[in-house]
Coordinates of C-alpha atoms in Angstrom, one line a residue:
F1 CA 4.2 -9.5 9.6
A2 CA 6.0 -12.8 10.2
I3 CA 5.6 -13.9 6.6
K4 CA 6.9 -10.5 5.4
I5 CA 10.1 -11.1 7.4
Y6 CA 10.4 -14.7 6.2
K7 CA 9.9 -13.8 2.5
D8 CA 12.6 -11.1 2.8
M9 CA 15.0 -13.6 4.3
V10 CA 14.3 -16.0 1.4
T11 CA 14.5 -13.2 -1.2
L12 CA 17.9 -12.1 0.2
N13 CA 19.2 -15.7 0.1
I14 CA 18.2 -16.2 -3.5
M15 CA 19.5 -12.8 -4.6
D16 CA 22.8 -13.6 -2.9
L17 CA 23.1 -16.8 -4.8
I18 CA 22.4 -15.2 -8.2
L19 CA 24.7 -12.2 -7.7
Y20 CA 27.5 -14.3 -6.2
E21 CA 27.4 -16.5 -9.3
A22 CA 27.3 -13.4 -11.5
Q23 CA 30.5 -12.2 -10.0
R24 CA 32.2 -15.6 -10.5
Q25 CA 31.2 -15.3 -14.2
G26 CA 32.8 -11.8 -14.4
R27 CA 29.5 -10.0 -14.9
I28 CA 29.9 -7.8 -11.8
S29 CA 33.2 -6.9 -10.0
F30 CA 32.5 -7.8 -6.4
Y31 CA 29.9 -9.2 -4.0
M32 CA 29.3 -10.1 -0.4
T33 CA 26.7 -12.6 0.7
N34 CA 24.5 -12.8 3.9
Y35 CA 24.5 -16.6 4.2
G36 CA 23.9 -17.6 7.8
E37 CA 23.1 -14.1 9.1
E38 CA 19.7 -13.5 7.6
A39 CA 18.0 -13.3 11.0
Y40 CA 19.3 -9.7 11.3
I41 CA 16.2 -8.7 9.3
G42 CA 14.5 -9.0 12.6
S43 CA 16.3 -5.9 13.7
A44 CA 15.0 -4.0 10.7
A45 CA 11.5 -5.0 11.8
G46 CA 12.1 -3.7 15.3
L47 CA 12.9 -0.1 14.1
D48 CA 10.9 2.8 12.9
S49 CA 11.2 3.8 9.3
Q50 CA 12.5 7.2 10.3
D51 CA 15.4 5.7 12.3
M52 CA 18.7 6.3 10.6
I53 CA 20.8 3.3 9.5
F54 CA 24.6 3.2 9.4
G55 CA 25.5 -0.2 7.9
Q56 CA 28.7 -2.0 7.2
Y57 CA 28.3 -4.1 4.1
R58 CA 26.1 -7.1 5.0
E59 CA 22.8 -5.3 5.7
A60 CA 21.1 -5.6 2.3
G61 CA 18.2 -7.3 4.2
V62 CA 17.6 -4.1 6.2
L63 CA 17.2 -2.2 2.9
L64 CA 15.0 -4.9 1.5
Y65 CA 12.7 -4.8 4.5
R66 CA 12.4 -1.0 4.2
G67 CA 11.4 -1.2 0.5
F68 CA 14.6 -1.0 -1.5
T69 CA 13.6 -2.6 -4.8
L70 CA 15.2 -5.5 -6.7
D71 CA 15.9 -3.1 -9.6
E72 CA 17.7 -0.7 -7.2
F73 CA 19.9 -3.6 -5.8
M74 CA 20.8 -4.7 -9.4
N75 CA 21.4 -1.2 -10.7
Q76 CA 23.8 -0.6 -7.8
C77 CA 25.7 -3.8 -8.3
Y78 CA 26.0 -3.1 -12.1
S79 CA 27.0 0.5 -11.5
N80 CA 24.7 1.5 -14.4
E81 CA 23.1 4.9 -15.2
K82 CA 20.1 4.1 -12.9
D83 CA 22.3 3.4 -9.9
L84 CA 21.4 5.9 -7.1
G85 CA 25.2 6.3 -6.5
K86 CA 25.8 7.1 -10.1
G87 CA 28.2 4.2 -10.5
R88 CA 30.8 5.6 -8.2
Q89 CA 30.7 2.8 -5.5
M90 CA 31.7 -0.8 -5.4
P91 CA 28.8 -3.3 -5.6
V92 CA 26.9 -3.9 -2.3
H93 CA 27.8 -0.4 -1.1
Y94 CA 24.2 0.6 -1.1
G95 CA 22.6 3.8 0.1
S96 CA 19.2 5.4 0.1
K97 CA 18.2 8.9 1.3
K98 CA 14.5 8.0 0.9
L99 CA 14.9 5.0 3.2
N100 CA 17.2 6.7 5.8
F101 CA 20.1 4.4 5.0
Q102 CA 23.5 6.1 4.9
T103 CA 25.7 5.0 2.0
I104 CA 28.1 2.2 3.0
S105 CA 31.8 2.8 2.7
S106 CA 34.5 0.1 2.8
P107 CA 36.9 1.4 5.5
L108 CA 36.2 -0.7 8.6
A109 CA 34.4 0.9 11.6
T110 CA 34.2 4.5 10.2
Q111 CA 30.4 4.3 10.5
I112 CA 30.4 3.8 14.3
P113 CA 31.6 7.3 15.4
Q114 CA 29.5 8.8 12.6
A115 CA 26.5 7.1 14.1
S116 CA 27.3 8.4 17.5
G117 CA 27.5 11.9 16.1
A118 CA 24.3 11.5 14.2
A119 CA 22.5 10.3 17.3
Y120 CA 23.8 13.3 19.3
A121 CA 22.3 15.5 16.6
L122 CA 18.9 13.8 17.0
K123 CA 19.1 14.3 20.7
R124 CA 19.9 18.0 20.4
A125 CA 17.1 18.5 17.9
N126 CA 14.7 16.6 20.3
I127 CA 13.7 14.2 17.5
K128 CA 12.2 11.0 18.7
S129 CA 14.2 8.7 16.5
C130 CA 17.4 6.7 17.0
V131 CA 20.4 5.7 14.9
M132 CA 21.1 2.1 14.2
C133 CA 24.7 1.1 13.5
Y134 CA 25.7 -2.3 12.3
F135 CA 29.3 -3.6 12.6
G136 CA 31.1 -6.9 13.0
E137 CA 33.4 -8.1 15.7
G138 CA 36.4 -7.2 13.5
A139 CA 35.3 -3.5 13.5
A140 CA 35.1 -3.7 17.3
S141 CA 38.9 -4.2 17.3
E142 CA 39.3 -0.8 15.7
G143 CA 39.9 2.4 17.7
D144 CA 36.8 4.0 16.1
F145 CA 34.7 1.5 18.1
H146 CA 36.0 2.7 21.4
A147 CA 35.8 6.4 20.5
A148 CA 32.2 5.9 19.5
L149 CA 31.1 4.0 22.6
N150 CA 32.8 6.6 24.8
M151 CA 31.0 9.4 23.1
A152 CA 27.6 7.6 23.2
A153 CA 28.0 6.9 26.9
T154 CA 29.2 10.3 28.0
M155 CA 26.8 12.4 25.8
R156 CA 23.9 10.0 26.4
C157 CA 22.9 10.0 22.8
P158 CA 20.5 7.4 21.4
P159 CA 22.4 5.0 19.1
I160 CA 21.8 1.3 18.9
L161 CA 25.1 -0.5 18.2
E162 CA 24.4 -3.9 16.9
K163 CA 27.8 -5.4 16.4
T164 CA 27.1 -4.8 12.9
N165 CA 24.4 -2.4 14.0
L166 CA 24.7 0.9 15.8
D167 CA 21.6 2.8 16.5
F168 CA 22.5 5.7 18.7
G169 CA 20.3 4.9 21.4
C170 CA 21.0 1.3 20.3
P171 CA 24.1 -0.1 18.7
Q172 CA 24.1 -3.6 17.4
S173 CA 27.2 -5.8 16.8
R174 CA 27.0 -9.0 14.9
N175 CA 29.6 -11.5 16.1
N176 CA 29.8 -14.0 13.2
G177 CA 33.0 -15.6 14.3
F178 CA 35.4 -14.1 11.8
A179 CA 36.9 -10.7 10.9
I180 CA 37.5 -11.6 7.3
S181 CA 40.0 -14.5 7.9
T182 CA 40.8 -13.8 11.5
P183 CA 38.8 -15.9 14.0
A184 CA 37.4 -14.2 17.1
M185 CA 39.6 -16.2 19.4
Q186 CA 42.7 -14.5 17.8
Q187 CA 41.2 -11.0 18.1
Y188 CA 40.5 -10.7 21.8
R189 CA 40.8 -12.6 25.1
G190 CA 37.6 -11.3 26.7
D191 CA 34.1 -12.7 26.5
G192 CA 32.9 -11.4 23.2
I193 CA 32.0 -7.7 22.7
A194 CA 29.2 -7.4 25.2
S195 CA 31.6 -6.9 28.1
R196 CA 33.0 -3.8 26.4
G197 CA 29.6 -2.1 26.4
I198 CA 29.3 -2.7 30.2
G199 CA 32.8 -1.3 30.7
Y200 CA 31.8 2.0 29.0
G201 CA 28.6 2.2 31.2
I202 CA 26.3 1.3 28.2
D203 CA 23.3 -0.9 28.5
T204 CA 24.1 -4.1 26.7
I205 CA 22.1 -7.1 25.4
R206 CA 23.6 -10.3 24.1
V207 CA 21.2 -12.3 21.9
D208 CA 21.0 -15.4 19.7
G209 CA 21.7 -13.8 16.3
N210 CA 20.1 -16.8 14.5
D211 CA 16.7 -16.3 16.2
V212 CA 14.6 -13.7 14.3
W213 CA 12.3 -13.0 17.2
A214 CA 15.2 -12.7 19.7
V215 CA 16.9 -10.1 17.5
Y216 CA 13.5 -8.3 16.9
N217 CA 12.7 -8.1 20.6
A218 CA 16.2 -7.0 21.6
T219 CA 16.0 -4.2 19.0
K220 CA 12.5 -3.1 20.1
T221 CA 13.7 -2.9 23.7
A222 CA 16.9 -1.1 22.7
R223 CA 15.0 1.4 20.6
Q224 CA 12.6 2.2 23.5
W225 CA 15.6 2.9 25.8
A226 CA 17.4 5.0 23.2
V227 CA 14.4 7.1 22.1
E228 CA 12.6 7.6 25.4
E229 CA 15.5 7.7 27.8
H230 CA 18.5 8.7 25.7
R231 CA 20.3 5.6 26.7
P232 CA 22.8 4.2 24.2
V233 CA 22.5 0.4 23.8
L234 CA 24.9 -2.2 22.6
I235 CA 23.5 -5.4 21.1
E236 CA 25.8 -8.4 20.5
A237 CA 24.0 -10.8 18.2
L238 CA 25.9 -14.2 18.1
T239 CA 25.7 -15.8 14.7
Y240 CA 27.9 -17.6 12.2
R241 CA 29.0 -16.5 8.7
I242 CA 28.2 -19.4 6.4
G243 CA 29.5 -17.7 3.2
H244 CA 33.0 -16.5 2.3
H245 CA 33.8 -13.0 3.6
S246 CA 33.5 -11.7 0.1
T247 CA 34.2 -12.8 -3.5
S248 CA 37.8 -11.9 -2.8
D249 CA 38.0 -14.5 0.0
D250 CA 38.3 -18.3 0.2
S251 CA 37.2 -19.1 3.8
F252 CA 38.2 -22.8 3.5
A253 CA 41.8 -21.6 3.8
Y254 CA 41.1 -20.9 7.4
R255 CA 38.2 -23.1 8.4
S256 CA 37.0 -26.5 7.5
K257 CA 34.1 -27.3 5.2
E258 CA 32.8 -29.7 7.9
E259 CA 32.5 -26.8 10.3
V260 CA 30.5 -24.7 7.9
E261 CA 28.2 -27.6 6.9
D262 CA 27.5 -28.3 10.6
W263 CA 26.4 -24.7 11.2
K264 CA 24.3 -24.7 8.0
R265 CA 22.6 -27.9 9.0
H266 CA 22.1 -27.4 12.7
D267 CA 21.5 -23.7 13.1
N268 CA 20.2 -22.2 9.9
P269 CA 18.2 -19.0 10.6
I270 CA 15.9 -19.4 7.6
V271 CA 15.1 -23.1 8.3
R272 CA 14.5 -22.2 12.0
F273 CA 12.1 -19.5 11.1
R274 CA 10.3 -21.6 8.4
K275 CA 9.7 -24.3 11.0
W276 CA 8.3 -21.8 13.4
L277 CA 5.9 -20.6 10.7
E278 CA 4.9 -24.1 9.8
D279 CA 4.1 -24.9 13.4
K280 CA 1.2 -22.4 13.0
V281 CA -0.5 -24.8 10.5
A282 CA -2.8 -26.1 13.2
V283 CA -4.0 -22.6 14.0
Q284 CA -4.1 -20.6 10.8
N285 CA -2.0 -22.4 8.2
W286 CA 0.6 -19.6 8.0
W287 CA 3.1 -21.5 5.7
N288 CA 3.5 -24.8 4.0
E289 CA 5.6 -26.6 1.4
Q290 CA 3.4 -25.5 -1.5
E291 CA 3.7 -21.9 -0.6
E292 CA 7.4 -22.3 -0.1
Q293 CA 8.0 -23.6 -3.6
S294 CA 5.6 -21.2 -5.2
Y295 CA 7.3 -18.2 -3.6
R296 CA 10.8 -19.4 -4.3
T297 CA 9.9 -19.9 -8.0
S298 CA 8.1 -16.5 -8.4
I299 CA 10.7 -14.4 -6.5
R300 CA 13.6 -16.0 -8.5
K301 CA 11.9 -14.9 -11.7
E302 CA 11.5 -11.4 -10.4
I303 CA 15.2 -11.3 -9.3
M304 CA 16.3 -12.6 -12.7
S305 CA 14.1 -10.0 -14.5
S306 CA 15.7 -7.2 -12.6
F307 CA 19.2 -8.7 -13.1
S308 CA 18.7 -8.9 -16.9
K309 CA 17.4 -5.3 -17.1
A310 CA 20.3 -3.9 -15.0
E311 CA 22.9 -5.8 -17.1
K312 CA 21.6 -4.3 -20.3
T313 CA 21.4 -0.8 -19.0
Q314 CA 24.1 1.6 -20.0
K315 CA 26.8 2.9 -17.7
P316 CA 26.6 6.5 -16.5
S317 CA 28.2 9.2 -18.7
I318 CA 32.0 9.3 -18.3
S319 CA 31.6 13.1 -17.9
D320 CA 29.7 12.4 -14.7
L321 CA 33.0 11.2 -13.2
F322 CA 34.0 14.9 -12.8
N323 CA 30.6 16.2 -11.6
D324 CA 29.5 16.6 -8.0
V325 CA 33.0 16.8 -6.5
Y326 CA 32.6 20.6 -6.1
D327 CA 29.7 23.0 -6.8
R328 CA 31.7 24.2 -9.8
Q329 CA 34.5 22.3 -11.6
T330 CA 37.9 23.6 -10.4
P331 CA 40.8 24.1 -12.8
N332 CA 42.5 20.9 -11.8
I333 CA 39.4 18.9 -12.4
I334 CA 38.9 20.5 -15.8
A335 CA 42.5 19.6 -16.6
Q336 CA 41.9 16.0 -15.5
K337 CA 38.9 15.8 -17.7
Q338 CA 40.8 17.0 -20.7
K339 CA 43.6 14.6 -20.0
L340 CA 41.2 11.7 -19.9
K341 CA 39.6 12.9 -23.2
K342 CA 43.0 12.8 -24.9
L343 CA 43.8 9.4 -23.5
I344 CA 40.5 7.9 -24.8
E345 CA 41.1 9.5 -28.2
K346 CA 44.6 8.0 -28.3
Y347 CA 43.6 4.5 -27.2
P348 CA 40.0 4.1 -28.5
N349 CA 40.1 0.3 -28.5
N350 CA 40.7 0.3 -24.8
Y351 CA 37.6 2.4 -23.9
P352 CA 34.3 0.8 -25.1
L353 CA 32.3 4.1 -25.2
K354 CA 29.2 2.5 -26.5
I355 CA 28.4 1.1 -23.1
F356 CA 28.4 4.6 -21.5
K357 CA 25.5 7.0 -21.7
N358 CA 25.9 10.0 -24.1
E359 CA 29.4 9.2 -25.1

């Protein structure tokens, strides 16, 4: 169980490195890394597979833990014909009906009241599951955050809000120090986000967000309260974002490289967990340097194989752009489709149709 969690943390880290570099090379359009926050995979381990996830955009590790494949990650980032979202979303905006993971959307904090509503629906249906909602401290500065907490508290629905994680019954917020480029000290005067949960009458846990087992145990406890007692829970996981906010951001414009390097060196969640595993060597030899190097080599090959396949796979048919908006295409959508067709015919050199399926 511990090694599964650790391997997923390492896999996520290597996948982040490859896809970040791919974006810098112009091979995908956008990417967001999880550097420094990988311990949140402990929260995925603390949930049941039937619990519904509402993520923000840094929860790829939750999907990885639940079984989202490397091919599925790569297909989504390349928006190709095998992408579950049919190429209609930005990279890293994952979703999986099979894995009970609601598709991510970019607008900040919209998932929090949605999670509260979904948790209330579970309560009314008497389903013994909870909703987990992830969000950052920047989202906690939005009005949606307050509306969601108030609804969860008054309706006693089971979300867990993990400041970056709302599980009705158990919300979890990840405080990584920055809302894009705005440091936490410029966002609020109070003591973090935990005090807000208490103010709404919600059970609240503050935890070391770089400690896998602390995050895991906090989530297990929150889930029990949420499912068995219909008590919403707010978890504030304190961590630090090592990477830039996204590929559209240069974080060294608002923080020093020395600060980032200090965090990476002194409180790296992957290193902390690896050392914990290696401490078991006297008992059962859970992990060692040889296994570390072997796994890193093999998983990198697997990631690169999926990466190469996804890059060579065609894009969805352009015609699909007009499908699924309504049950039947409306007159205005048909008109838009015809207008695009004429535009492509007029400027064929600007539309490389060979990369699209059936065009």
